[in-house]
CSV table of C-alpha atoms in Angstrom, one decimal:
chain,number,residue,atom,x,y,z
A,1440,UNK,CA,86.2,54.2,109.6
A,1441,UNK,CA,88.1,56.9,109.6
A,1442,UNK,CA,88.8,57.1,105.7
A,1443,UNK,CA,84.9,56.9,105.4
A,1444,UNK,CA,84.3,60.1,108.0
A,1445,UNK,CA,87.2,61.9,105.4
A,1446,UNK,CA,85.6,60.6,102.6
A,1447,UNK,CA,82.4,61.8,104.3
A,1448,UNK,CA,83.7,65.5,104.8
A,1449,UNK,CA,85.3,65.6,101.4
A,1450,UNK,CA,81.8,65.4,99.7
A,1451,UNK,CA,80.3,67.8,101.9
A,1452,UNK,CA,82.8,70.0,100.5
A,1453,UNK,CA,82.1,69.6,96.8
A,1454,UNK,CA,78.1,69.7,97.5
A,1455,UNK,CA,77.7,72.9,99.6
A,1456,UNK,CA,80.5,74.5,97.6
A,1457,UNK,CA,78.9,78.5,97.2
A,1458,UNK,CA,77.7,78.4,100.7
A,1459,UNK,CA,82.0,77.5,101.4
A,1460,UNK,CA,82.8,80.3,99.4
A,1461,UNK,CA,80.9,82.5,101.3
A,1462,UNK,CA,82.2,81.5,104.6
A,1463,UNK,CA,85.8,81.7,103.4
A,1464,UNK,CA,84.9,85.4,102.5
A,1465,UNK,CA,83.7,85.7,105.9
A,1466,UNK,CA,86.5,84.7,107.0
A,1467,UNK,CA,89.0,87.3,104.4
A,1468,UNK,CA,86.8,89.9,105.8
A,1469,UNK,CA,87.9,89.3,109.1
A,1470,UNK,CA,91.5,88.9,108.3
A,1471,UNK,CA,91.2,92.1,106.7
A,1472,UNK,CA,89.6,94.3,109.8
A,1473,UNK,CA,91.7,92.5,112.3
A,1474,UNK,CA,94.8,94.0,110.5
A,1475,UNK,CA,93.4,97.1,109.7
A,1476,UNK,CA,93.0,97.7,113.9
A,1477,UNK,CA,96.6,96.3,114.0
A,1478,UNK,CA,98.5,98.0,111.4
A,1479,UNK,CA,96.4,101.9,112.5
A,1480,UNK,CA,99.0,103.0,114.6
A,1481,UNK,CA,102.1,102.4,112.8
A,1482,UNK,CA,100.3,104.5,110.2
A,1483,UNK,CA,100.3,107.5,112.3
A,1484,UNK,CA,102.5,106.5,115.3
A,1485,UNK,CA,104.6,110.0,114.4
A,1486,UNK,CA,101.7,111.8,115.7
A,1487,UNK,CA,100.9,109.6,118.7
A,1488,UNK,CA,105.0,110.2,119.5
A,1489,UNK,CA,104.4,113.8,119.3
A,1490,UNK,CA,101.9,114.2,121.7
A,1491,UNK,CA,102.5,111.9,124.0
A,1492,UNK,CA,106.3,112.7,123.7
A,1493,UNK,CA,107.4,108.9,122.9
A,1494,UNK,CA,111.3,108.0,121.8
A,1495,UNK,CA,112.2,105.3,119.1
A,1496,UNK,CA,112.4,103.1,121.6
A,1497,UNK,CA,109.1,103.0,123.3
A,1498,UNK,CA,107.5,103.1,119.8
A,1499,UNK,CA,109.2,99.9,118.6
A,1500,UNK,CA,107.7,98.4,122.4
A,1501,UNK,CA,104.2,99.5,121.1
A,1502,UNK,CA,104.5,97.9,117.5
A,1503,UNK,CA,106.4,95.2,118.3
A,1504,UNK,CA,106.8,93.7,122.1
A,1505,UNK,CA,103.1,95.0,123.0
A,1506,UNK,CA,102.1,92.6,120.2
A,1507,UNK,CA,104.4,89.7,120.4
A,1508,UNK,CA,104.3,88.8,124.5
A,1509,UNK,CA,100.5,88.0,124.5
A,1510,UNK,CA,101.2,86.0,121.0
A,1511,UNK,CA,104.0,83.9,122.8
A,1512,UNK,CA,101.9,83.2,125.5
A,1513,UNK,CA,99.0,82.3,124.0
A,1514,UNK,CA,99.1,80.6,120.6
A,1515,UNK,CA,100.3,77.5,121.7
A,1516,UNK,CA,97.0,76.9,123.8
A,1517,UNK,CA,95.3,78.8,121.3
A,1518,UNK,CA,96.3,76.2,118.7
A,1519,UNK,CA,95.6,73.1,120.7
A,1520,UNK,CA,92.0,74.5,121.4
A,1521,UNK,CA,92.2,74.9,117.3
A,1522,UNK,CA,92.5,71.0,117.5
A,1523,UNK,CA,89.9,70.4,119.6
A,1524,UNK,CA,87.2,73.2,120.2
A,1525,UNK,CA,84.7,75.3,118.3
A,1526,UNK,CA,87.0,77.2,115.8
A,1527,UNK,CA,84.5,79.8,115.0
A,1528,UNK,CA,83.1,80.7,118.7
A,1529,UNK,CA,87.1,81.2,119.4
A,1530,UNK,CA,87.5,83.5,116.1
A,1531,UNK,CA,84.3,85.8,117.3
A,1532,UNK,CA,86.4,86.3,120.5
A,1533,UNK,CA,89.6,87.6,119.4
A,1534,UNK,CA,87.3,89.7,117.4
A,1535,UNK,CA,86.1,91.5,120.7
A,1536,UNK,CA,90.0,91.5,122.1
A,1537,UNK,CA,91.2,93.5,119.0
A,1538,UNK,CA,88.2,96.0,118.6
A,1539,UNK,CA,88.6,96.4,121.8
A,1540,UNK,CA,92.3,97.2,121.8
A,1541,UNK,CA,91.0,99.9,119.1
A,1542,UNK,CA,89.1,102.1,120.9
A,1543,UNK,CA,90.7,101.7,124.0
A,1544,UNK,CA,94.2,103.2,121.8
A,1545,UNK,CA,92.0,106.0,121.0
A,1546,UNK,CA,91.6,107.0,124.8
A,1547,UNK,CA,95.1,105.8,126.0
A,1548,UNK,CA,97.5,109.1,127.7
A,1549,UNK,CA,99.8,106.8,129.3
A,1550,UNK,CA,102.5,104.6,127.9
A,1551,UNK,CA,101.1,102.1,130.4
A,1552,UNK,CA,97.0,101.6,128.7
A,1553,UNK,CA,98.4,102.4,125.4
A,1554,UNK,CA,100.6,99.2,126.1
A,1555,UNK,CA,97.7,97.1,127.0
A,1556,UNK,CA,95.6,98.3,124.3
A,1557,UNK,CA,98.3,97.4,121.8
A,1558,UNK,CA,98.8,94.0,122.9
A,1559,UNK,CA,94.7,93.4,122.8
A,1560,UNK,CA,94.9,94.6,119.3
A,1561,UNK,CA,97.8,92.4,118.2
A,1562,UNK,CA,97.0,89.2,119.8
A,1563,UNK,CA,93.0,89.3,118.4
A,1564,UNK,CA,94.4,90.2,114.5
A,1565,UNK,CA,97.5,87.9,115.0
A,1566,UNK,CA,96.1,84.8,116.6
A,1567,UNK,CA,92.8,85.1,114.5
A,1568,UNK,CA,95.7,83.6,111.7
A,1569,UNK,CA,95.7,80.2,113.3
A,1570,UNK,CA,92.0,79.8,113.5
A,1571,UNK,CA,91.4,81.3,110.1
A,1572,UNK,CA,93.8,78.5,108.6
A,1573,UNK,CA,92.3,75.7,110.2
A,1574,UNK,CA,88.5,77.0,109.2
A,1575,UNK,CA,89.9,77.3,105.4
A,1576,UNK,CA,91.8,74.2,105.4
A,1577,UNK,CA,88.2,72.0,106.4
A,1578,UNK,CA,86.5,74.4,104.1
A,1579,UNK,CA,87.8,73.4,100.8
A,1580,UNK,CA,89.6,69.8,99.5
A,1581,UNK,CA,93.3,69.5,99.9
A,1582,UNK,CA,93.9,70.2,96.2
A,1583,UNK,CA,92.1,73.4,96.3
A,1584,UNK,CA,93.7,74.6,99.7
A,1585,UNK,CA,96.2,77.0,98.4
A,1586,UNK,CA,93.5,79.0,96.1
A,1587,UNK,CA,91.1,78.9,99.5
A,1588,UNK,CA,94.4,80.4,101.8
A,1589,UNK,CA,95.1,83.3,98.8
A,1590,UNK,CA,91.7,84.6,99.8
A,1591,UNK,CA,92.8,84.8,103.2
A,1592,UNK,CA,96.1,86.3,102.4
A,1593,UNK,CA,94.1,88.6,100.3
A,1594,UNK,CA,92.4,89.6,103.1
A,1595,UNK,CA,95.3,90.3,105.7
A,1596,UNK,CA,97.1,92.6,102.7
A,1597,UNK,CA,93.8,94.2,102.1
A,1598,UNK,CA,93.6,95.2,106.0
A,1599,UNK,CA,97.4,96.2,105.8
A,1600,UNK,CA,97.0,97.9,103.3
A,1601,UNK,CA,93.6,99.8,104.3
A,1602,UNK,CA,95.6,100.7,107.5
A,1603,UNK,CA,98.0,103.0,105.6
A,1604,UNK,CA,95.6,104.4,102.9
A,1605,UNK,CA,92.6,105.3,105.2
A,1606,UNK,CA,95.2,105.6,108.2
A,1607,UNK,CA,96.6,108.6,106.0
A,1608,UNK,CA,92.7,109.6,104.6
A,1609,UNK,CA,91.3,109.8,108.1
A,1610,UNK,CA,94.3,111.8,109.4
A,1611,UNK,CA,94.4,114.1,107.1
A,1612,UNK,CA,90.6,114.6,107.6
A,1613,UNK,CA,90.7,115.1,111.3
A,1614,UNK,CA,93.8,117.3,111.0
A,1615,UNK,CA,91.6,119.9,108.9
A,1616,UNK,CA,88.1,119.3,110.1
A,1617,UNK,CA,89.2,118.9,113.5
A,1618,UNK,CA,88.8,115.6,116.1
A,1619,UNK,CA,86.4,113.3,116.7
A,1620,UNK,CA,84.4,113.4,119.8
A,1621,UNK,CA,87.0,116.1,121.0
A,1622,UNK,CA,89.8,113.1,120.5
A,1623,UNK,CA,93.4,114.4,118.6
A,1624,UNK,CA,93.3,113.1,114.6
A,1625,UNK,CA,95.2,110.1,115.5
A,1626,UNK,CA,93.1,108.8,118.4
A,1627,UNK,CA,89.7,109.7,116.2
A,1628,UNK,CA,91.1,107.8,113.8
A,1629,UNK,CA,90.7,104.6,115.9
A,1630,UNK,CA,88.1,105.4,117.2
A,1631,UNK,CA,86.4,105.3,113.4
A,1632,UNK,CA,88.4,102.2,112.6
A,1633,UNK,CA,86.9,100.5,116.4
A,1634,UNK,CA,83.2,101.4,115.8
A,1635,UNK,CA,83.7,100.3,112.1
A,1636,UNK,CA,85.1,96.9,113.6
A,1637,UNK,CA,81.9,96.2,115.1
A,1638,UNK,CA,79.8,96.3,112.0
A,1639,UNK,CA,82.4,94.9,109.8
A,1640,UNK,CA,82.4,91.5,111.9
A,1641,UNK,CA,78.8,90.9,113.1
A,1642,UNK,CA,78.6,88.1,110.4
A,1643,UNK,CA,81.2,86.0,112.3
A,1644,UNK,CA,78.4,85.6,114.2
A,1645,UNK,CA,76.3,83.6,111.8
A,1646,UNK,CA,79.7,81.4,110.6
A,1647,UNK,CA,78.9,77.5,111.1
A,1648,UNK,CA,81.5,75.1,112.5
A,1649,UNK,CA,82.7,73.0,109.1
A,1650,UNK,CA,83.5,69.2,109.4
A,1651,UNK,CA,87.2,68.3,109.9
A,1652,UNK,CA,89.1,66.5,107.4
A,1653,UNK,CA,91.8,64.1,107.0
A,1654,UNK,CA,91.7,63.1,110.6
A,1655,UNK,CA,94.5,60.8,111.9
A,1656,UNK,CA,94.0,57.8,114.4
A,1657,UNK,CA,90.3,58.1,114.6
A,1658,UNK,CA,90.7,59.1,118.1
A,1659,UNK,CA,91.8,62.2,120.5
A,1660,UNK,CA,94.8,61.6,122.0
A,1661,UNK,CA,96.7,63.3,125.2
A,1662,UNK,CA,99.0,66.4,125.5
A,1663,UNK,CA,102.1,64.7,125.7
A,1664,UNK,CA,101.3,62.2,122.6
A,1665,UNK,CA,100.2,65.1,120.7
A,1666,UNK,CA,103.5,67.2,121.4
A,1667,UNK,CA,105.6,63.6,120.6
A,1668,UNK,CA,103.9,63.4,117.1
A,1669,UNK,CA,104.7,67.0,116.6
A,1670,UNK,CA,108.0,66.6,117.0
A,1671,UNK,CA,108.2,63.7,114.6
A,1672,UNK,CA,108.2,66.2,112.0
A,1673,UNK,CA,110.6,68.4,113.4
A,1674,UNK,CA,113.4,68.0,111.3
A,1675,UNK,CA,110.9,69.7,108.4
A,1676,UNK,CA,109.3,72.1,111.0
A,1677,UNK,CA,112.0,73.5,112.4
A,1678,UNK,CA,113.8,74.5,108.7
A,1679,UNK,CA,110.6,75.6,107.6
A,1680,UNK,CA,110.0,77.9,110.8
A,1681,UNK,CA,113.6,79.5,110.7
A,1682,UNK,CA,112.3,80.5,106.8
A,1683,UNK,CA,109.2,81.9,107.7
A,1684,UNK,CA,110.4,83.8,110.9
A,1685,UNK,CA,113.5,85.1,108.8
A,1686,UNK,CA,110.8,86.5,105.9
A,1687,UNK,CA,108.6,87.5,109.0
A,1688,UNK,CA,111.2,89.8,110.4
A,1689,UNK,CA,111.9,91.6,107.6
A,1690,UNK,CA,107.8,92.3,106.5
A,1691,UNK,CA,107.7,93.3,110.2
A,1692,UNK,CA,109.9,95.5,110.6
A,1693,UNK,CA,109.4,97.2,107.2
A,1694,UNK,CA,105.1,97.5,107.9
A,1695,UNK,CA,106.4,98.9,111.5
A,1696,UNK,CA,109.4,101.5,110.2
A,1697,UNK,CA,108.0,102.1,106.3
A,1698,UNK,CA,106.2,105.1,107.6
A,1699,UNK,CA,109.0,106.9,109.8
A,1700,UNK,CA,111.7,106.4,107.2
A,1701,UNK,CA,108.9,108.6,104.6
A,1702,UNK,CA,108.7,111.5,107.2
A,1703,UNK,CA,112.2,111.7,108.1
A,1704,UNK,CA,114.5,110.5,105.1
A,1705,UNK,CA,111.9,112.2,102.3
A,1706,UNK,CA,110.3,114.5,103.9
A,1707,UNK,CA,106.6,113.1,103.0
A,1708,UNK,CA,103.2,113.3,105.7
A,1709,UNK,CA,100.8,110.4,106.0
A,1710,UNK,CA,98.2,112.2,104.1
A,1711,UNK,CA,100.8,112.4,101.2
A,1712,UNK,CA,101.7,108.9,101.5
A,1713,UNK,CA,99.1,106.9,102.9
A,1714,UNK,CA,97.3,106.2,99.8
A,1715,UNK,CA,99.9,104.9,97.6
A,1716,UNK,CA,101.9,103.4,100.3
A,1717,UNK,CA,98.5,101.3,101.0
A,1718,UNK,CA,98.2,100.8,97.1
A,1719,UNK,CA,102.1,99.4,97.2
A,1720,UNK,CA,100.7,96.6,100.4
A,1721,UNK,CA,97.6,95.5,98.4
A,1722,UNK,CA,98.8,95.2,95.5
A,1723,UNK,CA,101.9,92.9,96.5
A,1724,UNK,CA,99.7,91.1,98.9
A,1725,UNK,CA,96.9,90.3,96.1
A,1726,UNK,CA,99.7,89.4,93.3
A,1727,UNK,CA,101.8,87.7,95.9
A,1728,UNK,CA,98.6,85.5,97.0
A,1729,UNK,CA,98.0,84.6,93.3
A,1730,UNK,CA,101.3,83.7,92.8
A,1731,UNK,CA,101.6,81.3,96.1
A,1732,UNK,CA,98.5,80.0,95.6
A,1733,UNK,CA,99.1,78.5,92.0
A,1734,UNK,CA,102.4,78.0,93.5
A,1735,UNK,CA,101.7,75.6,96.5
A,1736,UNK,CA,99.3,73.8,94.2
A,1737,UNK,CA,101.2,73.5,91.2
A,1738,UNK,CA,104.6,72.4,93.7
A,1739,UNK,CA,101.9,70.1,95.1
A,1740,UNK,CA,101.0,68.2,92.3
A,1741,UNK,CA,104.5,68.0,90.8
A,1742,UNK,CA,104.8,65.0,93.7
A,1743,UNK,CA,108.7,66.0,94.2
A,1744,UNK,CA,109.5,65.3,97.5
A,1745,UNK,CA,109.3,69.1,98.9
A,1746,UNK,CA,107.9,71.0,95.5
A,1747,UNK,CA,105.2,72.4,97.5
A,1748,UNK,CA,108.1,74.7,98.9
A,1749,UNK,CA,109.8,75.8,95.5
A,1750,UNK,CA,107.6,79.4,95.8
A,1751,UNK,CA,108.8,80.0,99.3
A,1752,UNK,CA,112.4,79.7,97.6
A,1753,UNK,CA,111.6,81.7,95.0
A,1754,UNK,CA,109.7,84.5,96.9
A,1755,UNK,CA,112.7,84.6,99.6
A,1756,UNK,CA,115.3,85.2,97.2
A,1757,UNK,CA,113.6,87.7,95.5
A,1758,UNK,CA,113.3,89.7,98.6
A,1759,UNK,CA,117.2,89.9,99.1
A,1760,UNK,CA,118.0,92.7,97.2
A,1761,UNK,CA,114.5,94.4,98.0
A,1762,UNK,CA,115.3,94.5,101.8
A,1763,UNK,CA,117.2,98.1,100.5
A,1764,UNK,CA,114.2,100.2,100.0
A,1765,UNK,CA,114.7,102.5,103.2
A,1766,UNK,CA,118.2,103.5,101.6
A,1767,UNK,CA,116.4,103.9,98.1
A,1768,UNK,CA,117.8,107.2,96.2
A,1769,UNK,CA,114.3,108.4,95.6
A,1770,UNK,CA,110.6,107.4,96.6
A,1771,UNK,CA,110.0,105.8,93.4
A,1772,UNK,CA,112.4,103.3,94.3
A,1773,UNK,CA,111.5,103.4,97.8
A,1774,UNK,CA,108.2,102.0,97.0
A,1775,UNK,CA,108.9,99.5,94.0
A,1776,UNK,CA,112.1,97.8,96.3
A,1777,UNK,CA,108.9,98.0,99.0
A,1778,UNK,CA,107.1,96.0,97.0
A,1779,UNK,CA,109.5,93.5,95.9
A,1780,UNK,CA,109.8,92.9,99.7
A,1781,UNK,CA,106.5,92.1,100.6
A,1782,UNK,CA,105.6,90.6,97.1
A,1783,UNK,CA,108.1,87.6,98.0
A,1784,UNK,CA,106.7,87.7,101.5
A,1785,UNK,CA,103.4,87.1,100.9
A,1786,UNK,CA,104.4,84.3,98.6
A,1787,UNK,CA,106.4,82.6,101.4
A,1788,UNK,CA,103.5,83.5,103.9
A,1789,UNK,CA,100.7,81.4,101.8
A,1790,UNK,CA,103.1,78.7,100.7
A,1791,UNK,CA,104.0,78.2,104.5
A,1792,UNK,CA,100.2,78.1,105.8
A,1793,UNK,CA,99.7,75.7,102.8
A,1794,UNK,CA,102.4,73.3,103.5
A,1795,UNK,CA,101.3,72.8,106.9
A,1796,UNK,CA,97.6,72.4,105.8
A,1797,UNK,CA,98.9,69.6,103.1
A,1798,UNK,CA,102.0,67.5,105.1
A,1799,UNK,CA,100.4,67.5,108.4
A,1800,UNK,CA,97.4,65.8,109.7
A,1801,UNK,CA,94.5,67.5,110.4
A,1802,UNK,CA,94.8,67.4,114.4
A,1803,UNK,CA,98.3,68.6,114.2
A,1804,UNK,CA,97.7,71.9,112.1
A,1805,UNK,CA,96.6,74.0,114.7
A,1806,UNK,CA,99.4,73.3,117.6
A,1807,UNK,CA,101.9,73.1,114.3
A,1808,UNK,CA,100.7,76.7,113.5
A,1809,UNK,CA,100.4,78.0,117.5
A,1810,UNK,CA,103.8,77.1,118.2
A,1811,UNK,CA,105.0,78.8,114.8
A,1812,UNK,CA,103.0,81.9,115.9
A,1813,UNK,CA,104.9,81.7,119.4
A,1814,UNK,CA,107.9,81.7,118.2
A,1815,UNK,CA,107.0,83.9,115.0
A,1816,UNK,CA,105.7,86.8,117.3
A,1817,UNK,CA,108.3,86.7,119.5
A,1818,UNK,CA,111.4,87.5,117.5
A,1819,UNK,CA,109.2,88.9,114.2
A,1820,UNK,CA,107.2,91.2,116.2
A,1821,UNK,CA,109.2,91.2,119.3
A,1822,UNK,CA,112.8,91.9,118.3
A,1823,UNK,CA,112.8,93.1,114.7
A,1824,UNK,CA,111.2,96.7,115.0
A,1825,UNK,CA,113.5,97.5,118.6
A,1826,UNK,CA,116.7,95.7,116.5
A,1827,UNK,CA,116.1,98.1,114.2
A,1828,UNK,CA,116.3,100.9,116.7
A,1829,UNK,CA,119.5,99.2,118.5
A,1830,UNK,CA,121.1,99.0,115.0
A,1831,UNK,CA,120.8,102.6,114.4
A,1832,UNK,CA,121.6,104.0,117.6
A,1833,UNK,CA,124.6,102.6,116.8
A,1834,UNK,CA,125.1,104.0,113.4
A,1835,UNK,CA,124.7,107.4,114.7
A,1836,UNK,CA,121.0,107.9,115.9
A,1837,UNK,CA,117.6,108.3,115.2
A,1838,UNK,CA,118.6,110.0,112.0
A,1839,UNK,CA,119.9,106.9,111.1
A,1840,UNK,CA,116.7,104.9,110.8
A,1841,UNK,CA,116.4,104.0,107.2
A,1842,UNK,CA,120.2,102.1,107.2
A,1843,UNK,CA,119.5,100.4,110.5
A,1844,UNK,CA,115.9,98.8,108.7
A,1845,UNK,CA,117.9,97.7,105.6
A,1846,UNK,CA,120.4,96.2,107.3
A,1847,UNK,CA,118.3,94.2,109.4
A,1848,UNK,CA,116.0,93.1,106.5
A,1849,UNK,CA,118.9,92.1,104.9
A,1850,UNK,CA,120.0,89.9,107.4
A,1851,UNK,CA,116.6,88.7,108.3
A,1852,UNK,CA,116.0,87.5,104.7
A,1853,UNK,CA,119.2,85.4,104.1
A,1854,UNK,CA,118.4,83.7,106.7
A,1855,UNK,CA,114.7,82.7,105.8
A,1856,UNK,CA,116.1,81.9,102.3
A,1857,UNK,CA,118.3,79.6,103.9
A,1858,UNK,CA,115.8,78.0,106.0
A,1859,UNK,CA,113.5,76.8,103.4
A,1860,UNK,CA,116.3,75.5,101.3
A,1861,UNK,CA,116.7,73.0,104.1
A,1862,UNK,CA,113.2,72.6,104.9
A,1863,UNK,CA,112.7,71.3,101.5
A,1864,UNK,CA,115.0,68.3,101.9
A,1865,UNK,CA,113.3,67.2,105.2
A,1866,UNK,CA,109.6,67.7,103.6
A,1867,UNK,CA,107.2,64.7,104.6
A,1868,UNK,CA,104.5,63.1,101.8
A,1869,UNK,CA,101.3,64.9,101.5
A,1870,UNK,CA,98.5,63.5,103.9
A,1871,UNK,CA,95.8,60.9,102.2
């Protein structure tokens, strides 16, 4: 019975491919604005320190605690209702939490609100991850998956990437032609980015709820079985999670500190390095999705017992010697070491997401993913960016921002690359 609703699913799949497409665009579109609205302020956080008279400290609270506490708390539930509710209704929420978060950063005088309004802005854009995955993963046939995640990886860069480049653009233009509404450059410039959010994702709205595949046991099952099944697999999850979270702490940290280390180790404004910095993001994130998308597939259909994790390998290692591109002697190297660094990140990002679609059932993904995203936001988000102030307070200071980054990367990569050499061994089969 339950091969035949698979089966079932599968064909519904090949038949209504181009409307699938089109929902999996939705669905990069969403990715991209949700991380647009995330990645604004560390953009133009400089400014926002200025004015509101913020240290190191606090700022690394805002980019990185604000975001990870509501993550921690939520994704695990958040996943299992992945497993068991209406996957799109949930995605249209988190859509209102992170516009939301926007605008209300664009009114926010108080360390307090702007706290809140960071953490609604991180946990819509980051949590929206698990839900996006799960949609995908149903939306295309488990050969295909890794091309159907690049387009969502595609999408998350894209946002990044937007958040620098029209971060910088709409700074600039506010600092010359004055605020919007009466609002500073930096607060007008969420406040474009919020009303824009509300456009942007109006056709979540129409999305349709796809059939699941590769359902296990037929049947729902309790809590406690669930969490038992889980940890069946935990001698592959656990590997595979220290690799992720290692490559995770390094990309965080460098999208949170990237921007401070221009102002104050090379002298450059947002407006001067906005654009290219953006350009540097996309352009690792769209050859890093092509790259673990044939990757995971190709790994896939080699049937070696863990292949599907050889581009997490690779992309890992190549981010070792990149994690040194706040120390760079110039800005040309700054940004090519840069994008090194999130080039073998967004390999290991897509090749992760794509494992978990492949090796675990269907009911599984979404806890498998939630509890990932706990732990993931909590020492990614939540203790890279205020590591990296602790490790150069004690090099000297605030001055010493750009070693304290690099060192951490450096760090935070070895030990991903580690992980997923380990992971590999303990890989289960694909699921039929």
């Amino acid at each position: 019975m339950t091969e035949a609703v698979a089966g079932a699913a599968a064909r519904s799949v090949d038949l209504a491919r181009p409307r699938h497409w089109i929902a999996l665009l939705v669905l990069a579109v969403a990715m991209a604005t949700g991380n647009i609205a995330m990645g604004l302020f560390s953009a133009v956080q400089e400014q926002a320190k200025g004015e509101l008279a913020l240290s190191d400290f606090q700022l690394s609270l805002l980019s990185g605690l604000a975001v990870s506490i509501p993550l921690a708390v939520l994704a695990v539930p958040i996943g299992l209702m992945v497993d068991r509710g209406n996957r799109v209704r949930l995605l249209l929420w988190t859509a209102v939490a992170w516009t939301i978060g926007t605008l209300l950063t664009a009114v926010a005088e108080s360390m307090p609100v702007l706290f809140a309004a960071r953490m609604l802005g991180g946990v819509g854009a980051s949590i929206s991850t698990t839900i996006a995955i799960s949609l995908a993963s149903d939306l295309s046939l488990p050969a295909n998956r890794g091309r159907s995640l690049l387009l969502l990886t595609v999408g998350k860069y894209g946002g990044t990437a937007l958040a620098f480049s029209l971060g910088g653009w709409l700074l600039g233009h506010f600092l010359a032609q004055g605020g919007w509404a009466g609002l500073s450059a930096w607060r007008s410039a969420h406040l474009v980015v919020g009303a824009l959010s509300l456009v942007l994702l109006l056709p979540l709205a129409r999305l349709r709820e796809p059939l699941r595949q590769e359902i296990k046991g037929g049947a729902r099952r309790g809590l406690g079985a669930t969490l038992r099944e889980l940890a069946a697999y935990r001698r592959f999850l656990a590997p595979l999670f220290l690799g992720q979270i290692g490559v995770m702490m390094a990309d965080a940290a460098a999208a949170i500190w990237a921007a401070p280390v221009l102002s104050r180790s090379y002298d450059a404004s947002p407006q001067q390095f906005g654009s290219w910095l953006g350009a540097v993001i996309f352009g690792a994130g769209i050859l890093g999705s092509l790259a673990g998308g044939f990757a995971a597939d190709a790994g896939l259909r080699s049937g070696r017992q863990g292949g599907i994790l050889a581009g997490a390998i690779i992309g890992s290692l190549l981010a070792l010697p990149a994690a040194f591109f706040p120390i760079a002697p110039d800005i040309g190297w700054f940004a090519a070491l840069l994008f090194v660094l999130l080039l073998g990140g967004t390999v290991t990002g897509l090749v992760t997401a794509t494992a978990m679609a492949v090796l675990l059932p269907n009911d599984l993904r979404g806890l498998a993913i939630g509890v990932f995203l706990a732990l993931g936001g909590l020492v990614a988000f939540g203790m890279s960016p205020t590591l990296v102030t602790v490790v150069s307070t004690a090099l000297g200071g605030e001055g010493r921002i750009g070693m304290g980054l690099a060192m951490v990367g450096f760090a935070a990569s070895a030990t991903g690359c580690a992980g997923f050499f380990i992971a590999r061994r303990h890989a289960p089969l694909p699921v039929r």
